[in-house]
Coordinates of C-alpha atoms and ligand atoms in Angstrom, one line a residue:
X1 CA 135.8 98.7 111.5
X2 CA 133.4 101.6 110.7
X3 CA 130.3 102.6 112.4
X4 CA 129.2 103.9 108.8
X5 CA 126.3 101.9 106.9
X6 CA 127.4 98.8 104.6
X7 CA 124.6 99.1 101.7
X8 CA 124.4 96.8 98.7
X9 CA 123.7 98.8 95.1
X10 CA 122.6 96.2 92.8
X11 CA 123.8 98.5 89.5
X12 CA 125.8 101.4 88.8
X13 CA 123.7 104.4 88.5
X14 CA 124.3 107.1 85.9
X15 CA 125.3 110.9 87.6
X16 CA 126.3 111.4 91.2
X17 CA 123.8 110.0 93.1
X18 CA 126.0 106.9 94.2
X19 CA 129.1 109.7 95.0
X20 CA 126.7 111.2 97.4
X21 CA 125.8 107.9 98.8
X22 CA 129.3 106.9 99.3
X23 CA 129.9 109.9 101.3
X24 CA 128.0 108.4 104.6
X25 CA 127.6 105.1 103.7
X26 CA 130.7 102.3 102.8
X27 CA 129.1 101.2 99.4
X28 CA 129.2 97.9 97.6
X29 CA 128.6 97.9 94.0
X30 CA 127.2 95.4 91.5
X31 CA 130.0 96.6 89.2
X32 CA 128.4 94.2 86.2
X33 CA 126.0 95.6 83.5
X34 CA 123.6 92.8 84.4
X35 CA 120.8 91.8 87.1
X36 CA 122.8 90.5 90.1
X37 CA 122.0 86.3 90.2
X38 CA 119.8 85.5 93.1
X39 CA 122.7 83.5 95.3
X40 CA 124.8 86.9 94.6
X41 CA 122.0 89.4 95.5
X42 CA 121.2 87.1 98.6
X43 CA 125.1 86.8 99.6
X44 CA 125.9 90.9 99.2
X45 CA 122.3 91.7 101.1
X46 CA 123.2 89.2 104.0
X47 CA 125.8 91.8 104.5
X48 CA 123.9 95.0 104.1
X49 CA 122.2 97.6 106.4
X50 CA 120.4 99.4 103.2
X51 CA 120.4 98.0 99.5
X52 CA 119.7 100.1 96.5
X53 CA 117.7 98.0 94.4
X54 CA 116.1 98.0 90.8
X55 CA 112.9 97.0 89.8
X56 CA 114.7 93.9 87.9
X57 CA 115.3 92.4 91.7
X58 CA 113.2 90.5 93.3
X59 CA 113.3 91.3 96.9
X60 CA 111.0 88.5 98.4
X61 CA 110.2 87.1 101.8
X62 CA 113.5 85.0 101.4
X63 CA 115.8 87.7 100.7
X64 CA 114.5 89.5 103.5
X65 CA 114.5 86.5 105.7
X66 CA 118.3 86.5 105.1
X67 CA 119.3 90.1 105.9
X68 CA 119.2 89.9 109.5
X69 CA 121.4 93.8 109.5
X70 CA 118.7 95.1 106.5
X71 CA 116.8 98.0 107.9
X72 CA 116.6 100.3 104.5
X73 CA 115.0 99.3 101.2
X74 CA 115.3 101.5 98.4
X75 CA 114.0 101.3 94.8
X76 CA 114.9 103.0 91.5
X77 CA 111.6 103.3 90.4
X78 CA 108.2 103.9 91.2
X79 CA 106.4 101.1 91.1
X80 CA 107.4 98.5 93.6
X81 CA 105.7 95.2 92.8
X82 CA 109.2 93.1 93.0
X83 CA 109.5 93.6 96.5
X84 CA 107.5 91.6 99.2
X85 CA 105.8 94.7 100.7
X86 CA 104.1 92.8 104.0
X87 CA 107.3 90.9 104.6
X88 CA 109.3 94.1 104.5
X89 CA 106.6 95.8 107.1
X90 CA 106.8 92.7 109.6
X91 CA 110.3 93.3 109.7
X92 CA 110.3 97.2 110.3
X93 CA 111.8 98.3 107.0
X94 CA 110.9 100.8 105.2
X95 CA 110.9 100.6 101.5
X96 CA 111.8 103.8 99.7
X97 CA 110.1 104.3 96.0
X98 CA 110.6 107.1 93.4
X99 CA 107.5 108.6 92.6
X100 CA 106.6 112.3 91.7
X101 CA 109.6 112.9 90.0
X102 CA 109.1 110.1 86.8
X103 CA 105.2 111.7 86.4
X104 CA 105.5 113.9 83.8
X105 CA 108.1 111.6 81.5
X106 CA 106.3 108.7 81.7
X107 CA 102.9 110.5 80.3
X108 CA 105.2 111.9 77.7
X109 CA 106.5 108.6 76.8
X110 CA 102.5 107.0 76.8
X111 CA 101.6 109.4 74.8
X112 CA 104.3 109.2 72.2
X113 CA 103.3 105.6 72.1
X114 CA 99.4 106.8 71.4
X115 CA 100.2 109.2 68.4
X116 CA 102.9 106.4 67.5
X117 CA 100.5 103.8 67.1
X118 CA 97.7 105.9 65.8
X119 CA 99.2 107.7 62.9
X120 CA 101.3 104.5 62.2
X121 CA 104.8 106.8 62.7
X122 CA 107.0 103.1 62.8
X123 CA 105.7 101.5 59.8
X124 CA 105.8 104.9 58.3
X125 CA 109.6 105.1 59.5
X126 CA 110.4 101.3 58.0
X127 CA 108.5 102.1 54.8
X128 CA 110.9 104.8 53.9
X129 CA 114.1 103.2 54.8
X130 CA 113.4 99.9 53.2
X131 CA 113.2 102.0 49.7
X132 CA 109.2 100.9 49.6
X133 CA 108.6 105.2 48.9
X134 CA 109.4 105.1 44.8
X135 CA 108.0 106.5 41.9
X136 CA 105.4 106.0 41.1
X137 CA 104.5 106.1 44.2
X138 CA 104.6 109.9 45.3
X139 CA 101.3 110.7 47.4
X140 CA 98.7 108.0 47.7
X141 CA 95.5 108.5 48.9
X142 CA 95.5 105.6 50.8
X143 CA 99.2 105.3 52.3
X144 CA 99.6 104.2 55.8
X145 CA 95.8 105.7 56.6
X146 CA 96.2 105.9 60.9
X147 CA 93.4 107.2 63.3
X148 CA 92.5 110.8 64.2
X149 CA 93.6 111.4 67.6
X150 CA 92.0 114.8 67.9
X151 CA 88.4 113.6 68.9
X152 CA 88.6 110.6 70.0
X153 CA 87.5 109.3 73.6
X154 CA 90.8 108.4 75.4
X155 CA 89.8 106.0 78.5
X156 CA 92.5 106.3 81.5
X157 CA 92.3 102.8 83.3
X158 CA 93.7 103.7 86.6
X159 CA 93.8 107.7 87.5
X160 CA 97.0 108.2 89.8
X161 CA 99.8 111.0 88.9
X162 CA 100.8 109.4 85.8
X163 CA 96.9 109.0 84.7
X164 CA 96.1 112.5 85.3
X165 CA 99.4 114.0 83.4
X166 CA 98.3 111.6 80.3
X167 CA 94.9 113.3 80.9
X168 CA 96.2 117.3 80.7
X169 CA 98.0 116.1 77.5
X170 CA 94.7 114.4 76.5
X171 CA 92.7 117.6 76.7
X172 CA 95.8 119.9 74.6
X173 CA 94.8 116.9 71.8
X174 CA 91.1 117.9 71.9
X175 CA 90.5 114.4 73.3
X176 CA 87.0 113.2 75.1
X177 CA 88.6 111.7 78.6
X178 CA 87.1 109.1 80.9
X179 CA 88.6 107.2 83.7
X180 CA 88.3 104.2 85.7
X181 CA 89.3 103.6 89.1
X182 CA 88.4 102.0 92.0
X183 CA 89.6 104.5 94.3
X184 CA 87.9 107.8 93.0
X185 CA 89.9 110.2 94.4
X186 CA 88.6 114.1 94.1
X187 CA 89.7 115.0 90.3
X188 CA 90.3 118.3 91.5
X189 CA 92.2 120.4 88.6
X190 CA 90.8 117.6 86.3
X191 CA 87.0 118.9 86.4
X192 CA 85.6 119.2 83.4
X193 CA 88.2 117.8 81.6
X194 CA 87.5 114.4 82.7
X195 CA 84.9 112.2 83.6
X196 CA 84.4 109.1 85.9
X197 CA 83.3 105.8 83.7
X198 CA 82.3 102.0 85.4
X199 CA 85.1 99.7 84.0
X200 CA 82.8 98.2 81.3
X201 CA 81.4 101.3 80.3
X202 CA 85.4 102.3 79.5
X203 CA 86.2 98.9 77.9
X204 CA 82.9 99.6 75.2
X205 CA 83.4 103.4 74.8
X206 CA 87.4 104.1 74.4
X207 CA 89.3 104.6 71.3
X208 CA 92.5 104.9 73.1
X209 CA 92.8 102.9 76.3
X210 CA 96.1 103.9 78.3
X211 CA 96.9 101.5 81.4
X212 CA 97.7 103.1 85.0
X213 CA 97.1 100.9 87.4
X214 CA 99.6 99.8 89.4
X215 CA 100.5 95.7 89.7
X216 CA 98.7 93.7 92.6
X217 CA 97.2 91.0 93.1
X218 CA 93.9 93.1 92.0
X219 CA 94.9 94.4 89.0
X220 CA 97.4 91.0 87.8
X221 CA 95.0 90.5 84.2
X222 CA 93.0 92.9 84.7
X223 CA 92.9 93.4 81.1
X224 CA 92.3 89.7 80.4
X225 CA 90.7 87.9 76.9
X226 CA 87.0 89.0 78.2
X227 CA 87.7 92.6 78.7
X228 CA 90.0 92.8 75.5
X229 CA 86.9 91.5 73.8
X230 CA 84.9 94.0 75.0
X231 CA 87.0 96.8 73.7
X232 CA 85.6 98.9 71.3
X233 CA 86.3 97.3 68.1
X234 CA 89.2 99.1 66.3
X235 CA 90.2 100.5 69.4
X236 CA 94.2 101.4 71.0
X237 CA 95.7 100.0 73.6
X238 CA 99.1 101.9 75.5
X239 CA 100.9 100.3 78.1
X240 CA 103.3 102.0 80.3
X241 CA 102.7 100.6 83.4
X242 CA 103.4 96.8 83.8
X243 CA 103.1 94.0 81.3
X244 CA 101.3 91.7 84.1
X245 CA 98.4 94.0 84.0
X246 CA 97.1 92.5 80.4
X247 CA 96.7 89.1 79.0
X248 CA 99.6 89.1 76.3
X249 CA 98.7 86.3 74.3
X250 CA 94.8 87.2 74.0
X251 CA 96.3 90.8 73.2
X252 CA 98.2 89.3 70.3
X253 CA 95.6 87.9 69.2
X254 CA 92.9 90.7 69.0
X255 CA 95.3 92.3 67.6
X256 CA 96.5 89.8 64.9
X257 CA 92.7 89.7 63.7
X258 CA 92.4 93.7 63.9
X259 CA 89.7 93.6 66.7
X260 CA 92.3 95.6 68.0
X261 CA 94.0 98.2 65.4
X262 CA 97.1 98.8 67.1
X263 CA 98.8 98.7 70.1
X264 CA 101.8 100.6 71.8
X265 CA 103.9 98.9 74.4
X266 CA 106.8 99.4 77.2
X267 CA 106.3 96.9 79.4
X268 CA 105.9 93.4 78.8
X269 CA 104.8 90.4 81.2
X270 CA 108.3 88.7 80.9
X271 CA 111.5 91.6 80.0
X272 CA 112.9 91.7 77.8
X273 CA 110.6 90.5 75.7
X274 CA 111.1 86.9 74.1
X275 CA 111.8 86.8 71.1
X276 CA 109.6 84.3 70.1
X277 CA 107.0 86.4 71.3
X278 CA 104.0 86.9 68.4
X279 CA 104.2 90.6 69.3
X280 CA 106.6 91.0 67.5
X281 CA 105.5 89.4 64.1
X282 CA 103.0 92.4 64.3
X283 CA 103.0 95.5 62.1
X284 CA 100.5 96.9 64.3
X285 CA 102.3 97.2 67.6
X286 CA 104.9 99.7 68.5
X287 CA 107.5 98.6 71.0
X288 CA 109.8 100.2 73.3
X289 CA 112.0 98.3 76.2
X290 CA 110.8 99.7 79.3
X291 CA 111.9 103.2 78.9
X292 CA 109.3 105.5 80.9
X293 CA 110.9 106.8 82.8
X294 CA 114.3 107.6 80.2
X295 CA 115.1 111.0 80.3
X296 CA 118.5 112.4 81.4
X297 CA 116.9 114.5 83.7
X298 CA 114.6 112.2 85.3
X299 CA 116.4 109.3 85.8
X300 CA 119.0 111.9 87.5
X301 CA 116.1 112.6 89.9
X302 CA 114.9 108.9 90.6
X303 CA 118.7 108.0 91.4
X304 CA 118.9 111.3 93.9
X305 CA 115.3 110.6 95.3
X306 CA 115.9 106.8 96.2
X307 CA 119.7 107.5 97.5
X308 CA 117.9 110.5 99.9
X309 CA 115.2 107.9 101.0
X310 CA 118.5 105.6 102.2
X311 CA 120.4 108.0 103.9
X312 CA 117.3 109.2 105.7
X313 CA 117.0 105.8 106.9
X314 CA 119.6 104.6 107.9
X315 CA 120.2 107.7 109.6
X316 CA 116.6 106.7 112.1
X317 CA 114.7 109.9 109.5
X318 CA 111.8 108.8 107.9
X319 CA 112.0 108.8 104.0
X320 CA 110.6 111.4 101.9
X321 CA 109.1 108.9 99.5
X322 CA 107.8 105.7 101.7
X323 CA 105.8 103.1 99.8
X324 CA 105.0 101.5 103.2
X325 CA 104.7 104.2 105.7
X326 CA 102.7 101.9 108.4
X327 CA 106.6 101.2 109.2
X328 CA 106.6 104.6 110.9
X329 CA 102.8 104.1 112.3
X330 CA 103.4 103.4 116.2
X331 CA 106.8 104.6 116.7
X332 CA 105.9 108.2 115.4
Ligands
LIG1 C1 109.1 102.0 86.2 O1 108.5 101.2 85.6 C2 109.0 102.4 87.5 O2 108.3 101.7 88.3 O3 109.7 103.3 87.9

């Protein structure tokens, strides 16, 4: 027997993060390059005082329910809309989140996507490896004719860290940049680069529309069939925040007809993406698998962020990053 903390990792992490976890903690291991099944994930985290979790695990009210040792959760990622949040808090557990450190990446990776889908880079890329760039075509005037990103009205829906570093990159671009939000929060070093819009107002004036929010309950289809059709006709949508934030289907569809140009995704209602989806029948969408986040160095950062949230925890510290901090409200 050992007085040190059993916790349940639900994947292998790249870098050291789980060697510095093992050093106070005795550490079980999803040792599989998969998402653990939910009789497995329940079975291990029966037995744990902290799990290390993904975002690919749910951690609901049942999980929960069957952890009566639990008292740390920690997440791999920033966003942490598959865990039951409430149930978590009415059981005293604080649920450790990695944000901060993912900022700056992720608004690299959504705008990639934007200049991707608005100069056409993919299509470009598959025209010239399929052998379609031949004599006599040399220099058309009208090959693969994108949009001008330069001078364009970029509308931010949803202004948190990741929404504000996709704005500074906005403004290097020469972009116009509004943003919707319900909590308007000072804009601080974003004066005069950006301005507040009503969510219609964004919908009708945006030829780029990059998605911030996070996913709740308030924001599940916020981009649904009506507020796709009020888009800006010819318009761009970028995703890089959760795939339950727009209406998929009514997405394809603007998009199939052109009432949408083009679209660039990383996150998907259902991942990975089915393959019958009709996304991907679409010459006009540029896809990528969830990758945010992807650096070397970042990922390093969200592995050592959520292991220090655990070991603060279970330790009786509070966590650095604490998605539900109302844990620590009367006791501290
Ligand atoms: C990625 O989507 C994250 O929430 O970290």
């Amino acid at each position: 027997m050992t007085d040190r903390p059993r916790v349940f990792a639900t994947r292998v992490l790249p870098g050291s993060a789980l060697a510095e976890l093992a050093r106070s903690c005795d550490l079980d291991v999803w040792a599989e390059r998969s998402i653990p099944p939910p009789a497995a994930l329940a079975e291990r985290v029966a037995a744990a005082e902290g799990l290390l979790c993904l975002l690919t695990d749910r951690i609901d009210a049942a999980l929960l329910g069957g952890a009566p040792r639990l008292r740390a959760v920690s997440s791999v990622s920033v966003g942490i809309d598959h865990i039951d949040l409430p149930a978590a808090t009415a059981r005293g557990i604080p649920v450790g989140h990695t944000p901060g450190v993912l900022t700056e990446t992720t608004a690299d990776l959504a705008f990639a996507l934007l200049l991707a889908a608005a100069r056409r880079v993919p299509e470009a890329d598959r025209f010239v490896r399929e052998g379609r760039w031949r004599p006599p075509q040399v220099w058309e005037p009208d090959l693969l004719l994108g949009r001008d990103v330069h001078g364009a009205t970029l509308g931010l829906l949803g202004l948190g860290a990741i929404g504000r570093a996709v704005a500074r990159r906005a403004g290097g671009f020469g972009m116009r940049v509004r943003a919707w939000s319900r909590s308007r929060r000072p804009l601080g070093d974003l004066e005069g680069l950006l301005r507040w819009a009503e969510f219609d107002e964004l919908l009708a004036t945006s030829d780029f529309m990059s998605v911030h929010v996070a996913l709740a309950p308030g924001t599940r289809g916020l981009l649904d069939a009506r507020a796709l059709a009020a888009m800006k006709p010819g318009a761009v949508l970028v995703n890089t925040a959760r795939g339950g934030i727009v209406d998929e289907e009514a997405l394809a569809a603007a998009l199939a007809e052109g009432r949408i140009a083009a679209a660039g995704l990383d996150v998907f209602a259902g991942e990975p993406l089915d393959p019958g989806s009709p996304l991907l029948a679409l010459p006009n969408v540029v896809l990528t698998p969830h990758i945010g986040s992807a650096s070397q160095a970042t990922r390093a950062r969200m592995a050592a962020l959520a292991v220090e949230n655990l070991v603060a925890a279970l330790a009786g510290r509070r966590m650095p990053a604490c998605a539900n901090p109302d844990v620590y409200g009367q006791s501290r």
